[in-house]
Amino acid sequence: MDRSSPSVPVAGSRFLIVGGASLVGSATAEALLRRGAGEVVLLDNFAFGSEAAIAHLRDDRRLRVVRGDVMRLPQLLAAAEGIDGVLHLAAAMSISMDADPWTGLDINVRGAQNVIEACRAARVRKLVFASSNAVYGYGPGVAGDLVETTPFHSAGAPAGAILYGASKIIGEQLCRDAHRRHGLDYVVLRYSTVYGERQHYRAANALYIIETLDRVRRGERPKVIGDGSETKHFLYVGDAARANAMAFEAPASDVAVNVSGPAPVTTLELVRLVTRLAGSDLAPEHVDPPAGRVRLTSGGAFRIDHTAAAQAIGWRPEIAMEEGLRRLIRWRDAEAALDTAVPAE
Ligand SMILES: NC(=O)c1ccc[n+]([C@@H]2O[C@H](COP(=O)([O-])OP(=O)(O)OC[C@H]3O[C@@H](n4cnc5c(N)ncnc54)[C@H](O)[C@@H]3O)[C@@H](O)[C@H]2O)c1
């Protein structure tokens, strides 16, 4: 293995996924193991993640789960020992940031710095840092094509969303700084809203999917905020996992790229699509925005461009929303069936 190259082949290599016991981490661990990784260590404090989210991986002897906290550097140093590639996912997103900004900023800023320190100390060959399209901000300034040079917009947007976006900008810059000072190789991936198997309720935009499904399954009409013309741009979790693996393998370093799905969608289209795929013909009910909840708004239609990801790491999205949503619904229904199954005597 050429240790001077920023390319880390997945087959045979050892990976640490920090914040690995959730949506993106569980899918990425699965993808790395499928591609022949020698070992995958999931470090998580289970603040948001769960044993259930990684239950499907438990039989693979190459998987190791470590209870640890990004705020505790010694735990990261121990977990990074002998590791080739680190994926840093542990973070508080807009909703969690809104609920507790002090803790959110600690995780996202000090936590990122601790992960970088552990990478340096353990001579990890590459860090993949999970950023977000939140680095473009929210509110009236956001519209049109969002490319990697698009500036951060904060005017007119909720504090929780802006603190989240700003904390991701700081994390990205800490990676750049470690590259400049210490030669740490890294790739920043700016995911758009992720959805798929093991969907949770922490990503404000994914609530349009999961809450619609919940309502339809209860036989209630799905809700659409306003006229439903707001744009959202989603990313299937399997495509995010593939991007993470490709970022390790690519010779790219010191770069930040968007990782978004094939095309944007309006909230009305999305709610109708989820309703139809769930086998219902319930008509959506148009409602006012729920009070007191963080909403991620824009100034008009937008699209998160992923051309640079193809150039830097050879990645393009593969899964259209209809297929990704079918997979999410299939997973959700299987979970619900397990929950209601009567144990055998
Ligand atoms: N889900 C999305 O829509 C989305 C969109 C853009 C970017 N991202 C970014 O991708 C990453 C992963 O997203 P996800 O949806 O899997 O997130 P998540 O919130 O479900 O998972 C984060 C994981 O980090 C763990 N964690 C939190 N604090 C920790 C701490 N102090 N120490 C150790 N572990 C800790 C949580 O328990 C959880 O398992 C995050 O960095 C997020 O900001 C996610």
PDB file of C-alpha atoms and ligand atoms in Angstrom, residues 18-26 43-50 53 66-72 75-76 88-94 96 103 106-108 111 129-134 138 164 168 189-195 198-200 202-206 234-235 237 259, ligand 1:
ATOM      1  CA  VAL A  18     -17.374   8.429  14.375  1.00  0.00           C
ATOM      2  CA  GLY A  19     -21.107   8.798  15.026  1.00  0.00           C
ATOM      3  CA  GLY A  20     -21.662   5.542  13.150  1.00  0.00           C
ATOM      4  CA  ALA A  21     -24.780   4.154  14.872  1.00  0.00           C
ATOM      5  CA  SER A  22     -27.368   5.969  12.809  1.00  0.00           C
ATOM      6  CA  LEU A  23     -28.715   6.700   9.317  1.00  0.00           C
ATOM      7  CA  VAL A  24     -25.557   7.523   7.332  1.00  0.00           C
ATOM      8  CA  GLY A  25     -23.157   5.533   9.513  1.00  0.00           C
ATOM      9  CA  SER A  26     -25.066   2.250   9.352  1.00  0.00           C
ATOM     10  CA  LEU A  43     -17.749   4.875  17.696  1.00  0.00           C
ATOM     11  CA  ASP A  44     -20.895   6.419  19.097  1.00  0.00           C
ATOM     12  CA  ASN A  45     -22.204   7.708  22.415  1.00  0.00           C
ATOM     13  CA  PHE A  46     -25.735   6.655  21.365  1.00  0.00           C
ATOM     14  CA  ALA A  47     -27.097  10.125  22.130  1.00  0.00           C
ATOM     15  CA  PHE A  48     -29.087   9.957  18.892  1.00  0.00           C
ATOM     16  CA  GLY A  49     -28.035   6.641  17.354  1.00  0.00           C
ATOM     17  CA  SER A  50     -29.288   3.240  18.483  1.00  0.00           C
ATOM     18  CA  ALA A  53     -29.850   1.049  13.617  1.00  0.00           C
ATOM     19  CA  VAL A  66     -17.131   1.256  20.686  1.00  0.00           C
ATOM     20  CA  ARG A  67     -19.110   3.396  23.110  1.00  0.00           C
ATOM     21  CA  GLY A  68     -17.317   6.709  23.092  1.00  0.00           C
ATOM     22  CA  ASP A  69     -17.784  10.447  22.956  1.00  0.00           C
ATOM     23  CA  VAL A  70     -16.226  12.931  20.519  1.00  0.00           C
ATOM     24  CA  MET A  71     -15.762  15.257  23.478  1.00  0.00           C
ATOM     25  CA  ARG A  72     -13.349  12.770  25.048  1.00  0.00           C
ATOM     26  CA  GLN A  75     -11.411   7.681  23.585  1.00  0.00           C
ATOM     27  CA  LEU A  76     -10.901   8.911  20.012  1.00  0.00           C
ATOM     28  CA  HIS A  88     -16.624  11.803  10.893  1.00  0.00           C
ATOM     29  CA  LEU A  89     -20.418  11.916  11.202  1.00  0.00           C
ATOM     30  CA  ALA A  90     -21.153  12.781  14.846  1.00  0.00           C
ATOM     31  CA  ALA A  91     -23.046  16.060  14.852  1.00  0.00           C
ATOM     32  CA  ALA A  92     -26.105  17.918  16.017  1.00  0.00           C
ATOM     33  CA  MET A  93     -28.318  18.993  13.104  1.00  0.00           C
ATOM     34  CA  SER A  94     -30.639  22.022  12.998  1.00  0.00           C
ATOM     35  CA  SER A  96     -30.935  19.407  17.913  1.00  0.00           C
ATOM     36  CA  THR A 103     -24.158  21.096  23.338  1.00  0.00           C
ATOM     37  CA  ASP A 106     -19.520  21.554  21.389  1.00  0.00           C
ATOM     38  CA  ILE A 107     -20.171  18.378  19.368  1.00  0.00           C
ATOM     39  CA  ASN A 108     -19.831  20.032  15.968  1.00  0.00           C
ATOM     40  CA  GLY A 111     -15.814  17.274  18.426  1.00  0.00           C
ATOM     41  CA  PHE A 129     -15.854  14.872   6.922  1.00  0.00           C
ATOM     42  CA  ALA A 130     -19.655  14.901   6.688  1.00  0.00           C
ATOM     43  CA  SER A 131     -20.722  18.440   5.926  1.00  0.00           C
ATOM     44  CA  SER A 132     -24.065  19.659   4.648  1.00  0.00           C
ATOM     45  CA  ASN A 133     -25.741  21.918   2.136  1.00  0.00           C
ATOM     46  CA  ALA A 134     -26.484  23.959   5.293  1.00  0.00           C
ATOM     47  CA  TYR A 138     -31.180  29.361   4.496  1.00  0.00           C
ATOM     48  CA  TYR A 164     -25.746  24.303  12.332  1.00  0.00           C
ATOM     49  CA  LYS A 168     -20.234  22.796   9.526  1.00  0.00           C
ATOM     50  CA  LEU A 189     -18.784  15.872   1.430  1.00  0.00           C
ATOM     51  CA  ARG A 190     -21.676  18.326   1.660  1.00  0.00           C
ATOM     52  CA  TYR A 191     -24.708  16.020   1.743  1.00  0.00           C
ATOM     53  CA  SER A 192     -28.152  17.307   0.951  1.00  0.00           C
ATOM     54  CA  THR A 193     -30.989  15.962   3.163  1.00  0.00           C
ATOM     55  CA  VAL A 194     -30.484  12.216   3.509  1.00  0.00           C
ATOM     56  CA  TYR A 195     -33.384   9.748   3.494  1.00  0.00           C
ATOM     57  CA  ARG A 198     -33.255   3.664   9.267  1.00  0.00           C
ATOM     58  CA  GLN A 199     -34.738   7.122   8.752  1.00  0.00           C
ATOM     59  CA  HIS A 200     -34.905   9.256  11.886  1.00  0.00           C
ATOM     60  CA  ARG A 202     -33.733  14.730  13.386  1.00  0.00           C
ATOM     61  CA  ALA A 203     -33.370  16.182   9.864  1.00  0.00           C
ATOM     62  CA  ALA A 204     -35.955  18.956   9.451  1.00  0.00           C
ATOM     63  CA  ASN A 205     -36.498  18.360   5.711  1.00  0.00           C
ATOM     64  CA  ALA A 206     -36.801  14.580   6.019  1.00  0.00           C
ATOM     65  CA  PHE A 234     -32.781  14.911  -1.125  1.00  0.00           C
ATOM     66  CA  LEU A 235     -30.089  12.243  -1.236  1.00  0.00           C
ATOM     67  CA  VAL A 237     -28.686   7.071   2.014  1.00  0.00           C
ATOM     68  CA  VAL A 259     -23.354  15.199  -2.698  1.00  0.00           C
TER      69      VAL A 259
HETATM   70  N1  LIG B   1     -29.341  13.254   7.820  1.00  0.00           N
HETATM   71  C1  LIG B   1     -29.270  14.276   6.974  1.00  0.00           C
HETATM   72  O1  LIG B   1     -30.253  14.634   6.326  1.00  0.00           O
HETATM   73  C2  LIG B   1     -27.975  14.990   6.778  1.00  0.00           C
HETATM   74  C3  LIG B   1     -27.891  15.977   5.776  1.00  0.00           C
HETATM   75  C4  LIG B   1     -26.694  16.666   5.619  1.00  0.00           C
HETATM   76  C5  LIG B   1     -25.607  16.348   6.436  1.00  0.00           C
HETATM   77  N2  LIG B   1     -25.732  15.419   7.397  1.00  0.00           N
HETATM   78  C6  LIG B   1     -24.597  15.138   8.276  1.00  0.00           C
HETATM   79  O2  LIG B   1     -24.293  13.755   8.184  1.00  0.00           O
HETATM   80  C7  LIG B   1     -23.891  13.255   9.437  1.00  0.00           C
HETATM   81  C8  LIG B   1     -24.660  12.002   9.803  1.00  0.00           C
HETATM   82  O3  LIG B   1     -26.036  12.214   9.680  1.00  0.00           O
HETATM   83  P1  LIG B   1     -27.064  11.200  10.350  1.00  0.00           P
HETATM   84  O4  LIG B   1     -28.403  11.527   9.822  1.00  0.00           O
HETATM   85  O5  LIG B   1     -26.584   9.793  10.300  1.00  0.00           O
HETATM   86  O6  LIG B   1     -26.948  11.829  11.824  1.00  0.00           O
HETATM   87  P2  LIG B   1     -27.499  11.372  13.222  1.00  0.00           P
HETATM   88  O7  LIG B   1     -27.790  12.552  14.026  1.00  0.00           O
HETATM   89  O8  LIG B   1     -28.553  10.364  13.103  1.00  0.00           O
HETATM   90  O9  LIG B   1     -26.196  10.618  13.697  1.00  0.00           O
HETATM   91  C9  LIG B   1     -25.145  11.188  14.299  1.00  0.00           C
HETATM   92  C10 LIG B   1     -24.573  10.124  15.215  1.00  0.00           C
HETATM   93  O10 LIG B   1     -23.618  10.769  16.024  1.00  0.00           O
HETATM   94  C11 LIG B   1     -23.771  10.308  17.338  1.00  0.00           C
HETATM   95  N3  LIG B   1     -23.276  11.323  18.263  1.00  0.00           N
HETATM   96  C12 LIG B   1     -23.859  12.507  18.579  1.00  0.00           C
HETATM   97  N4  LIG B   1     -23.116  13.146  19.499  1.00  0.00           N
HETATM   98  C13 LIG B   1     -22.044  12.363  19.746  1.00  0.00           C
HETATM   99  C14 LIG B   1     -20.933  12.472  20.606  1.00  0.00           C
HETATM  100  N5  LIG B   1     -20.781  13.532  21.414  1.00  0.00           N
HETATM  101  N6  LIG B   1     -20.024  11.485  20.600  1.00  0.00           N
HETATM  102  C15 LIG B   1     -20.175  10.393  19.821  1.00  0.00           C
HETATM  103  N7  LIG B   1     -21.226  10.223  18.983  1.00  0.00           N
HETATM  104  C16 LIG B   1     -22.141  11.196  18.958  1.00  0.00           C
HETATM  105  C17 LIG B   1     -25.267  10.085  17.497  1.00  0.00           C
HETATM  106  O11 LIG B   1     -25.557   9.206  18.575  1.00  0.00           O
HETATM  107  C18 LIG B   1     -25.628   9.507  16.143  1.00  0.00           C
HETATM  108  O12 LIG B   1     -25.536   8.106  16.111  1.00  0.00           O
HETATM  109  C19 LIG B   1     -24.018  14.412  10.419  1.00  0.00           C
HETATM  110  O13 LIG B   1     -22.742  14.997  10.566  1.00  0.00           O
HETATM  111  C20 LIG B   1     -24.940  15.379   9.727  1.00  0.00           C
HETATM  112  O14 LIG B   1     -24.674  16.716  10.105  1.00  0.00           O
HETATM  113  C21 LIG B   1     -26.876  14.712   7.570  1.00  0.00           C
END
